[in-house]
């Protein structure tokens, strides 16, 4: 069946199609007039042509009807209003309110990064909507700027598109259809069977806040997960444990073990507390995130009254504060891709892995190498890892079981030992800390070759 054209009438001529609003992977939405209520616009959503041609169309139709059932449960100013549903031929249709305005992805692309208080005001509204949704034991599972609409001439935002929302039972493993949006979906959504929880929507909400404040694309969580595994699972002979410790400490110190760049490094107006709250909610493992929306709001220290009092001032000064920050070497979302933006952040991982592989090669082809490890620390001082400030937490009813993860030795208290033939790693450390990756490569090669040369001389 072809898309409905302007002028097409539906539901016994009650609705007249005006135009197509948008089409996604499964659904298509139309702007229509309600002829029973003169001058009232509505949104009609149904399954698109591609899905209608699938052999398992009935499964998608059932899923679509489920979306309508979910919307019926909610009466909240920040959740799109459901009016009713009807059958048109073999298609099930949902009628919803028409929200005039742009979604937040369009807002950010037009205006640039949002002022912190304005972004927090939007996020708080969606957080309040999520509390209502989660109280019904439902997950939205597709929170992103495109699914949040800013009502025209207001500062009110509305959450839309419950197409992949699902019921959930906390701490119980369930099977879920694998629909998600890269960058906003946490790692558990990439698994067909996982333990659902509020932390799934919390990750996506924090990712949305990240984009509102930076206007940058996000790395997807599965790539972040695999990158961390690559760092920690690199094999290394016992004779070279000192190099492993050095690399891990340098990686932790420079914060490059994760593809996710701290938002405050992009937007200097982001406070440490806000930065930490975003990063905490975007932890890879579900049990490391806040377990409820309210717990995350506590980390943000969101104060509704203060936000309300500031919003009028924000509105008056909005245009002067919207420009994207000019950070040397970094381009905004519309000028960049995930690959190019995170290339620099990945270099440190490649360097670290390269160092280890190079050492292993030397180990294999230079059997005469016999480094001994002493208990004396490098001079002047061993490298230490700053302790992160503890986060206030609210005791969850039950923390979900963690996903399988690799056992990683705790080296946080380890003193870096050195070989009897003293090697100065200060230059390498400084280069890595300064993000001078090419020079770090050359320094690494120089150190390793010098070690081999010394052994030959002996």
Short mmCIF file of C-alpha atoms in Angstrom, two decimals:
data_model
loop_
_atom_site.label_atom_id
_atom_site.label_comp_id
_atom_site.label_asym_id
_atom_site.label_seq_id
_atom_site.Cartn_x
_atom_site.Cartn_y
_atom_site.Cartn_z
CA UNK A 1 0.00 0.00 0.00
CA UNK A 2 1.29 3.48 -0.87
CA UNK A 3 1.60 6.27 1.66
CA UNK A 4 -1.54 8.26 2.25
CA UNK A 5 -1.61 11.41 0.16
CA UNK A 6 -2.90 14.87 1.21
CA UNK A 7 -6.68 14.91 1.16
CA UNK A 8 -7.06 11.21 2.01
CA UNK A 9 -9.80 10.68 4.59
CA UNK A 10 -9.67 8.04 7.32
CA UNK A 11 -11.92 6.56 10.02
CA UNK A 12 -15.21 7.23 8.21
CA UNK A 13 -14.04 10.66 7.03
CA UNK A 14 -13.26 11.88 10.50
CA UNK A 15 -9.62 12.64 9.66
CA UNK A 16 -8.15 14.32 6.56
CA UNK A 17 -4.46 13.84 5.83
CA UNK A 18 -2.56 17.10 5.33
CA UNK A 19 1.02 15.86 4.92
CA UNK A 20 3.61 13.31 6.00
CA UNK A 21 5.53 14.43 9.09
CA UNK A 22 8.20 11.76 9.16
CA UNK A 23 9.09 8.12 8.67
CA UNK A 24 11.31 5.86 10.73
CA UNK A 25 12.43 2.25 10.52
CA UNK A 26 8.95 0.92 11.29
CA UNK A 27 6.39 3.69 11.53
CA UNK A 28 5.19 6.67 9.56
CA UNK A 29 3.43 9.73 10.99
CA UNK A 30 0.99 12.08 9.30
CA UNK A 31 -0.36 15.50 10.15
CA UNK A 32 -4.14 15.41 9.85
CA UNK A 33 -7.22 17.49 10.56
CA UNK A 34 -9.90 16.24 12.94
CA UNK A 35 -13.13 17.05 11.07
CA UNK A 36 -15.22 16.45 14.20
CA UNK A 37 -13.42 19.28 15.95
CA UNK A 38 -12.99 22.14 13.49
CA UNK A 39 -9.47 23.57 13.42
CA UNK A 40 -7.86 20.76 15.43
CA UNK A 41 -4.69 19.16 14.13
CA UNK A 42 -3.66 15.66 15.19
CA UNK A 43 -0.86 13.21 14.47
CA UNK A 44 -1.76 9.81 13.04
CA UNK A 45 0.84 7.07 13.25
CA UNK A 46 0.82 3.69 11.54
CA UNK A 47 3.28 1.12 10.15
CA UNK A 48 5.17 2.12 7.01
CA UNK A 49 5.18 0.40 3.61
CA UNK A 50 8.39 -1.51 4.25
CA UNK A 51 7.00 -3.20 7.35
CA UNK A 52 3.66 -3.89 5.63
CA UNK A 53 5.50 -6.03 3.06
CA UNK A 54 7.33 -8.16 5.62
CA UNK A 55 6.23 -11.78 6.11
CA UNK A 56 6.00 -11.21 9.87
CA UNK A 57 3.87 -8.08 9.49
CA UNK A 58 1.40 -9.40 12.06
CA UNK A 59 4.13 -9.39 14.69
CA UNK A 60 4.87 -5.73 14.03
CA UNK A 61 1.17 -4.93 14.01
CA UNK A 62 0.84 -6.52 17.45
CA UNK A 63 3.83 -4.55 18.66
CA UNK A 64 2.29 -1.35 17.29
CA UNK A 65 -0.98 -1.97 19.10
CA UNK A 66 1.08 -2.43 22.25
CA UNK A 67 2.44 1.12 21.84
CA UNK A 68 -1.11 2.44 21.95
CA UNK A 69 -1.79 0.45 25.11
CA UNK A 70 1.26 2.01 26.76
CA UNK A 71 0.28 5.56 25.85
CA UNK A 72 -3.17 5.09 27.33
CA UNK A 73 -1.59 4.61 30.75
CA UNK A 74 0.00 8.05 30.95
CA UNK A 75 -1.47 11.44 31.75
CA UNK A 76 1.48 13.80 32.10
CA UNK A 77 2.26 17.20 30.60
CA UNK A 78 5.67 16.00 29.38
CA UNK A 79 4.35 12.85 27.68
CA UNK A 80 2.59 13.03 24.31
CA UNK A 81 -1.18 12.72 24.71
CA UNK A 82 -2.96 9.69 23.29
CA UNK A 83 -6.45 10.37 21.89
CA UNK A 84 -7.67 7.07 20.49
CA UNK A 85 -6.94 4.32 17.94
CA UNK A 86 -8.77 2.86 14.95
CA UNK A 87 -8.42 0.30 12.17
CA UNK A 88 -8.09 1.49 8.58
CA UNK A 89 -8.17 -1.50 6.24
CA UNK A 90 -5.56 -3.89 7.63
CA UNK A 91 -3.63 -1.11 9.36
CA UNK A 92 -3.85 -0.17 13.02
CA UNK A 93 -3.61 3.60 13.59
CA UNK A 94 -2.84 5.69 16.66
CA UNK A 95 -4.16 9.25 17.01
CA UNK A 96 -2.08 11.57 19.19
CA UNK A 97 -1.83 15.26 19.94
CA UNK A 98 0.04 17.43 17.47
CA UNK A 99 2.89 19.25 19.19
CA UNK A 100 3.94 22.32 17.25
CA UNK A 101 7.67 22.89 17.59
CA UNK A 102 11.10 21.40 16.86
CA UNK A 103 12.67 18.37 18.44
CA UNK A 104 15.79 19.02 20.51
CA UNK A 105 18.13 17.65 17.85
CA UNK A 106 16.88 20.36 15.48
CA UNK A 107 17.10 22.98 18.23
CA UNK A 108 20.75 22.17 18.95
CA UNK A 109 21.68 22.00 15.27
CA UNK A 110 20.09 25.41 14.70
CA UNK A 111 21.28 27.21 17.82
CA UNK A 112 24.38 25.36 18.97
CA UNK A 113 25.00 24.13 22.49
CA UNK A 114 22.39 25.08 25.06
CA UNK A 115 23.07 27.07 28.24
CA UNK A 116 23.54 24.70 31.16
CA UNK A 117 20.43 25.81 33.08
CA UNK A 118 18.22 25.56 30.02
CA UNK A 119 19.48 22.06 29.17
CA UNK A 120 18.96 20.95 32.77
CA UNK A 121 15.43 22.37 32.73
CA UNK A 122 14.56 20.26 29.69
CA UNK A 123 16.18 17.15 31.12
CA UNK A 124 14.41 17.59 34.44
CA UNK A 125 11.04 17.64 32.67
CA UNK A 126 11.81 14.41 30.84
CA UNK A 127 13.14 12.92 34.07
CA UNK A 128 9.81 13.70 35.75
CA UNK A 129 8.03 11.98 32.86
CA UNK A 130 10.30 8.96 33.23
CA UNK A 131 9.49 8.66 36.92
CA UNK A 132 5.82 8.31 35.95
CA UNK A 133 6.67 5.81 33.21
CA UNK A 134 8.95 3.73 35.44
CA UNK A 135 6.35 3.66 38.20
CA UNK A 136 4.17 1.78 35.70
CA UNK A 137 7.06 -0.69 35.24
CA UNK A 138 7.64 0.45 31.67
CA UNK A 139 10.89 1.44 29.95
CA UNK A 140 10.89 3.90 27.05
CA UNK A 141 14.16 2.48 25.59
CA UNK A 142 14.59 5.16 22.92
CA UNK A 143 15.24 8.46 24.66
CA UNK A 144 17.18 10.84 22.44
CA UNK A 145 16.95 14.49 21.30
CA UNK A 146 14.90 13.49 18.25
CA UNK A 147 12.19 12.06 20.52
CA UNK A 148 11.84 15.19 22.65
CA UNK A 149 9.83 18.09 21.19
CA UNK A 150 10.05 21.68 22.44
CA UNK A 151 6.59 23.24 22.30
CA UNK A 152 6.60 26.37 20.17
CA UNK A 153 6.93 29.65 22.11
CA UNK A 154 7.36 27.80 25.43
CA UNK A 155 10.09 26.11 27.42
CA UNK A 156 8.07 22.91 27.82
CA UNK A 157 9.36 19.68 26.30
CA UNK A 158 7.38 16.53 25.52
CA UNK A 159 8.57 12.93 25.22
CA UNK A 160 7.24 11.10 22.16
CA UNK A 161 7.62 7.77 20.31
CA UNK A 162 6.88 4.83 22.58
CA UNK A 163 7.37 2.42 19.70
CA UNK A 164 9.92 0.22 21.48
CA UNK A 165 8.74 0.77 25.06
CA UNK A 166 8.46 -2.42 27.09
CA UNK A 167 7.18 -3.67 30.42
CA UNK A 168 9.90 -4.80 32.78
CA UNK A 169 10.26 -6.71 36.03
CA UNK A 170 13.30 -5.49 38.00
CA UNK A 171 16.12 -8.03 38.47
CA UNK A 172 14.50 -10.55 36.13
CA UNK A 173 16.16 -11.53 32.86
CA UNK A 174 13.79 -10.99 29.93
CA UNK A 175 13.97 -11.28 26.15
CA UNK A 176 13.72 -7.98 24.28
CA UNK A 177 13.59 -7.03 20.63
CA UNK A 178 16.92 -5.46 19.71
CA UNK A 179 15.82 -1.99 18.63
CA UNK A 180 18.07 0.87 19.70
CA UNK A 181 19.80 4.08 18.65
CA UNK A 182 23.60 4.02 18.61
CA UNK A 183 25.13 6.49 21.03
CA UNK A 184 22.07 6.59 23.27
CA UNK A 185 21.54 2.87 23.86
CA UNK A 186 23.46 1.31 26.77
CA UNK A 187 25.25 -1.99 26.35
CA UNK A 188 22.40 -4.11 27.70
CA UNK A 189 20.19 -3.09 24.75
CA UNK A 190 22.63 -4.82 22.41
CA UNK A 191 21.81 -8.12 24.13
CA UNK A 192 18.60 -9.96 23.33
CA UNK A 193 18.39 -11.27 26.89
CA UNK A 194 19.25 -8.93 29.73
CA UNK A 195 18.02 -7.66 33.06
CA UNK A 196 16.08 -4.46 32.38
CA UNK A 197 15.98 -1.56 34.77
CA UNK A 198 15.57 2.17 35.04
CA UNK A 199 19.31 2.47 34.46
CA UNK A 200 18.67 1.75 30.75
CA UNK A 201 16.66 4.96 30.29
CA UNK A 202 18.99 6.84 32.65
CA UNK A 203 21.94 6.15 30.31
CA UNK A 204 19.99 7.51 27.34
CA UNK A 205 18.79 10.57 29.26
CA UNK A 206 22.36 11.39 30.33
CA UNK A 207 23.52 10.89 26.74
CA UNK A 208 20.84 13.34 25.63
CA UNK A 209 22.05 15.90 28.16
CA UNK A 210 25.61 15.32 26.93
CA UNK A 211 24.58 16.22 23.37
CA UNK A 212 22.55 19.27 24.43
CA UNK A 213 25.63 20.64 26.20
CA UNK A 214 28.26 19.70 23.60
CA UNK A 215 26.56 19.22 20.21
CA UNK A 216 28.78 16.21 19.59
CA UNK A 217 28.04 12.69 18.45
CA UNK A 218 28.50 9.94 20.98
CA UNK A 219 30.42 6.67 20.61
CA UNK A 220 28.15 3.66 20.92
CA UNK A 221 28.35 1.70 24.15
CA UNK A 222 29.38 -1.59 22.53
CA UNK A 223 32.49 0.07 21.05
CA UNK A 224 33.28 1.58 24.45
CA UNK A 225 32.94 -1.85 26.05
CA UNK A 226 35.20 -3.57 23.51
CA UNK A 227 37.79 -0.82 23.78
CA UNK A 228 38.09 -1.32 27.53
CA UNK A 229 38.38 -5.07 27.03
CA UNK A 230 41.16 -4.52 24.49
CA UNK A 231 43.09 -2.46 27.02
CA UNK A 232 42.77 -4.95 29.86
CA UNK A 233 43.02 -8.25 27.97
CA UNK A 234 46.27 -7.61 26.07
CA UNK A 235 48.53 -10.66 26.78
CA UNK A 236 51.95 -10.01 28.29
CA UNK A 237 54.76 -12.29 29.55
CA UNK A 238 55.63 -12.06 33.24
CA UNK A 239 59.00 -10.50 32.44
CA UNK A 240 57.25 -7.38 31.19
CA UNK A 241 54.68 -6.76 33.91
CA UNK A 242 56.39 -3.44 34.66
CA UNK A 243 55.35 -2.19 31.21
CA UNK A 244 51.78 -3.33 31.75
CA UNK A 245 51.60 -1.45 35.03
CA UNK A 246 53.08 1.66 33.48
CA UNK A 247 50.68 1.66 30.55
CA UNK A 248 47.60 1.01 32.68
CA UNK A 249 48.53 3.78 35.07
CA UNK A 250 49.20 6.23 32.27
CA UNK A 251 45.93 5.30 30.58
CA UNK A 252 43.99 5.77 33.81
CA UNK A 253 45.80 9.00 34.60
CA UNK A 254 45.05 10.54 31.20
CA UNK A 255 41.48 9.18 31.15
CA UNK A 256 41.85 7.65 27.70
CA UNK A 257 40.68 4.12 28.49
CA UNK A 258 37.18 5.12 27.37
CA UNK A 259 36.06 6.45 24.00
CA UNK A 260 33.64 8.79 25.78
CA UNK A 261 35.19 12.25 26.16
CA UNK A 262 34.26 14.08 29.34
CA UNK A 263 31.74 16.79 28.36
CA UNK A 264 33.50 19.51 30.35
CA UNK A 265 36.49 19.12 28.02
CA UNK A 266 34.23 20.29 25.19
CA UNK A 267 32.11 22.83 27.07
CA UNK A 268 34.04 24.65 29.78
CA UNK A 269 30.82 25.96 31.35
CA UNK A 270 29.99 22.47 32.62
CA UNK A 271 30.81 22.13 36.32
CA UNK A 272 32.76 19.21 37.74
CA UNK A 273 29.66 17.95 39.52
CA UNK A 274 27.53 18.05 36.37
CA UNK A 275 30.33 16.44 34.37
CA UNK A 276 30.67 13.62 36.90
CA UNK A 277 26.90 13.07 37.05
CA UNK A 278 26.74 12.65 33.27
CA UNK A 279 29.71 10.27 33.18
CA UNK A 280 28.33 8.28 36.12
CA UNK A 281 24.97 7.79 34.38
CA UNK A 282 26.79 6.67 31.22
CA UNK A 283 28.90 4.00 32.89
CA UNK A 284 29.15 0.93 30.67
CA UNK A 285 28.03 -1.60 33.27
CA UNK A 286 24.40 -1.16 34.47
CA UNK A 287 25.21 -1.70 38.14
CA UNK A 288 27.69 1.20 38.05
CA UNK A 289 25.00 3.72 37.06
CA UNK A 290 22.39 5.35 39.30
CA UNK A 291 19.62 2.81 39.73
CA UNK A 292 16.69 5.26 39.71
CA UNK A 293 15.95 8.57 38.01
CA UNK A 294 15.60 10.26 41.39
CA UNK A 295 19.04 9.03 42.39
CA UNK A 296 20.51 10.60 39.26
CA UNK A 297 18.66 13.88 39.87
CA UNK A 298 20.29 13.92 43.30
CA UNK A 299 23.71 13.69 41.64
CA UNK A 300 22.74 16.57 39.37
CA UNK A 301 21.49 18.57 42.36
CA UNK A 302 18.59 19.79 40.25
CA UNK A 303 16.45 22.32 42.11
CA UNK A 304 13.10 22.83 40.37
CA UNK A 305 12.36 26.26 41.88
CA UNK A 306 15.74 27.69 40.98
CA UNK A 307 15.41 26.41 37.44
CA UNK A 308 11.95 27.91 37.09
CA UNK A 309 13.13 31.30 38.32
CA UNK A 310 16.07 31.31 35.94
CA UNK A 311 14.27 30.12 32.84
CA UNK A 312 12.82 33.54 31.94
CA UNK A 313 16.26 35.09 32.12
CA UNK A 314 17.65 32.27 30.02
CA UNK A 315 14.95 32.90 27.42
CA UNK A 316 15.85 36.60 27.19
CA UNK A 317 19.54 35.95 26.73
CA UNK A 318 19.25 32.77 24.71
CA UNK A 319 20.61 34.01 21.39
CA UNK A 320 23.73 35.53 22.89
CA UNK A 321 24.61 32.31 24.68
CA UNK A 322 23.93 29.77 21.95
CA UNK A 323 27.16 29.90 19.96
CA UNK A 324 29.17 26.71 19.92
CA UNK A 325 32.47 26.96 21.76
CA UNK A 326 35.47 27.36 19.52
CA UNK A 327 37.84 24.64 20.71
CA UNK A 328 41.02 24.27 18.64
CA UNK A 329 41.19 20.95 16.83
CA UNK A 330 37.59 19.95 17.64
CA UNK A 331 34.66 20.32 15.27
CA UNK A 332 30.95 20.36 16.11
CA UNK A 333 28.48 17.59 15.31
CA UNK A 334 27.43 18.79 11.87
CA UNK A 335 31.08 19.14 10.76
CA UNK A 336 32.41 15.91 12.17
CA UNK A 337 31.84 12.20 12.49
CA UNK A 338 32.29 9.83 15.38
CA UNK A 339 35.29 8.27 13.70
CA UNK A 340 37.24 11.50 13.19
CA UNK A 341 36.36 13.03 16.55
CA UNK A 342 37.37 10.00 18.59
CA UNK A 343 40.42 9.17 16.53
CA UNK A 344 42.69 11.13 18.86
CA UNK A 345 41.15 9.50 21.90
CA UNK A 346 41.76 6.05 20.41
CA UNK A 347 45.42 6.74 19.63
CA UNK A 348 46.44 6.25 23.23
CA UNK A 349 44.84 2.81 23.20
CA UNK A 350 46.61 1.88 20.00
CA UNK A 351 49.89 3.12 21.41
CA UNK A 352 49.45 1.11 24.58
CA UNK A 353 48.54 -2.03 22.70
CA UNK A 354 51.39 -1.40 20.26
CA UNK A 355 53.87 -1.12 23.11
CA UNK A 356 52.78 -4.43 24.53
CA UNK A 357 52.83 -6.22 21.19
CA UNK A 358 56.28 -4.81 20.41
CA UNK A 359 57.58 -5.99 23.77
CA UNK A 360 56.14 -9.46 23.20
CA UNK A 361 57.86 -9.65 19.81
CA UNK A 362 61.18 -8.72 21.38
CA UNK A 363 60.56 -11.29 24.09
CA UNK A 364 60.02 -14.03 21.51
CA UNK A 365 62.94 -13.17 19.24
CA UNK A 366 65.44 -12.14 21.91
CA UNK A 367 65.55 -15.10 24.33
CA UNK A 368 68.72 -13.78 25.92
CA UNK A 369 66.86 -10.84 27.39
CA UNK A 370 66.78 -11.35 31.14
CA UNK A 371 65.29 -8.37 32.87
CA UNK A 372 64.90 -8.60 36.59
CA UNK A 373 62.34 -6.64 38.58
CA UNK A 374 63.24 -4.96 41.84
CA UNK A 375 61.07 -3.38 44.48
CA UNK A 376 62.58 0.10 44.07
CA UNK A 377 60.20 2.71 42.63
CA UNK A 378 60.93 4.99 39.72
CA UNK A 379 62.38 8.34 40.59
CA UNK A 380 61.29 10.93 41.55
CA UNK A 381 57.85 9.61 42.63
CA UNK A 382 55.61 6.70 41.64
CA UNK A 383 52.59 7.57 39.59
CA UNK A 384 49.40 7.71 41.62
CA UNK A 385 45.80 7.71 40.55
CA UNK A 386 43.57 10.43 41.99
CA UNK A 387 40.63 9.00 43.89
CA UNK A 388 37.24 9.98 42.47
CA UNK A 389 34.88 11.69 44.86
CA UNK A 390 32.21 9.36 46.14
CA UNK A 391 28.73 9.81 44.76
CA UNK A 392 25.67 10.10 47.00
CA UNK A 393 23.47 7.10 46.45
CA UNK A 394 19.97 5.99 47.26
CA UNK A 395 19.75 2.35 48.24
CA UNK A 396 18.04 0.48 45.38
CA UNK A 397 15.72 -2.38 46.22
CA UNK A 398 18.02 -4.82 44.53
CA UNK A 399 21.04 -4.25 42.32
CA UNK A 400 20.95 -6.26 39.09
CA UNK A 401 23.61 -8.86 38.50
CA UNK A 402 26.55 -7.47 36.51
CA UNK A 403 27.20 -8.44 32.93
CA UNK A 404 30.17 -10.80 32.44
CA UNK A 405 33.37 -8.83 32.58
CA UNK A 406 37.03 -9.69 32.49
CA UNK A 407 38.90 -10.00 35.76
CA UNK A 408 41.22 -7.02 35.93
CA UNK A 409 44.01 -6.94 38.49
CA UNK A 410 43.80 -4.02 40.90
CA UNK A 411 46.87 -1.92 40.28
CA UNK A 412 45.63 1.26 41.88
CA UNK A 413 47.93 0.76 44.89
CA UNK A 414 50.79 -0.81 42.97
CA UNK A 415 54.16 0.90 42.97
CA UNK A 416 55.77 0.82 39.56
CA UNK A 417 58.97 -1.19 39.77
CA UNK A 418 61.87 -0.83 37.44
CA UNK A 419 64.59 -2.97 35.95
CA UNK A 420 68.09 -3.04 37.27
CA UNK A 421 69.17 -1.32 34.07
CA UNK A 422 67.47 1.97 34.83
CA UNK A 423 65.11 3.34 32.21
CA UNK A 424 63.68 6.83 32.39
CA UNK A 425 60.01 6.85 31.41
CA UNK A 426 59.43 10.50 32.30
CA UNK A 427 59.51 11.71 28.70
CA UNK A 428 57.09 9.01 27.57
CA UNK A 429 54.71 9.82 30.41
CA UNK A 430 54.79 13.54 29.62
CA UNK A 431 54.16 12.94 25.92
CA UNK A 432 51.17 10.70 26.59
CA UNK A 433 49.73 13.10 29.14
CA UNK A 434 50.07 15.93 26.59
CA UNK A 435 48.36 13.89 23.84
CA UNK A 436 51.51 14.01 21.70
CA UNK A 437 50.91 10.56 20.31
CA UNK A 438 53.38 10.51 17.39
CA UNK A 439 56.22 11.65 19.63
CA UNK A 440 55.15 9.04 22.19
CA UNK A 441 55.42 6.33 19.52
CA UNK A 442 58.96 7.41 18.71
CA UNK A 443 59.94 7.59 22.37
CA UNK A 444 58.54 4.12 23.01
CA UNK A 445 60.53 2.69 20.12
CA UNK A 446 63.67 4.44 21.35
CA UNK A 447 63.29 2.99 24.85
CA UNK A 448 62.70 -0.56 23.67
CA UNK A 449 65.56 -0.48 21.16
CA UNK A 450 67.87 0.90 23.83
CA UNK A 451 66.94 -1.99 26.13
CA UNK A 452 67.69 -4.51 23.40
CA UNK A 453 70.98 -2.80 22.53
CA UNK A 454 72.12 -2.77 26.16
CA UNK A 455 71.42 -6.48 26.48
CA UNK A 456 73.48 -7.20 23.38
CA UNK A 457 76.36 -5.14 24.76
CA UNK A 458 76.28 -7.18 27.96
#
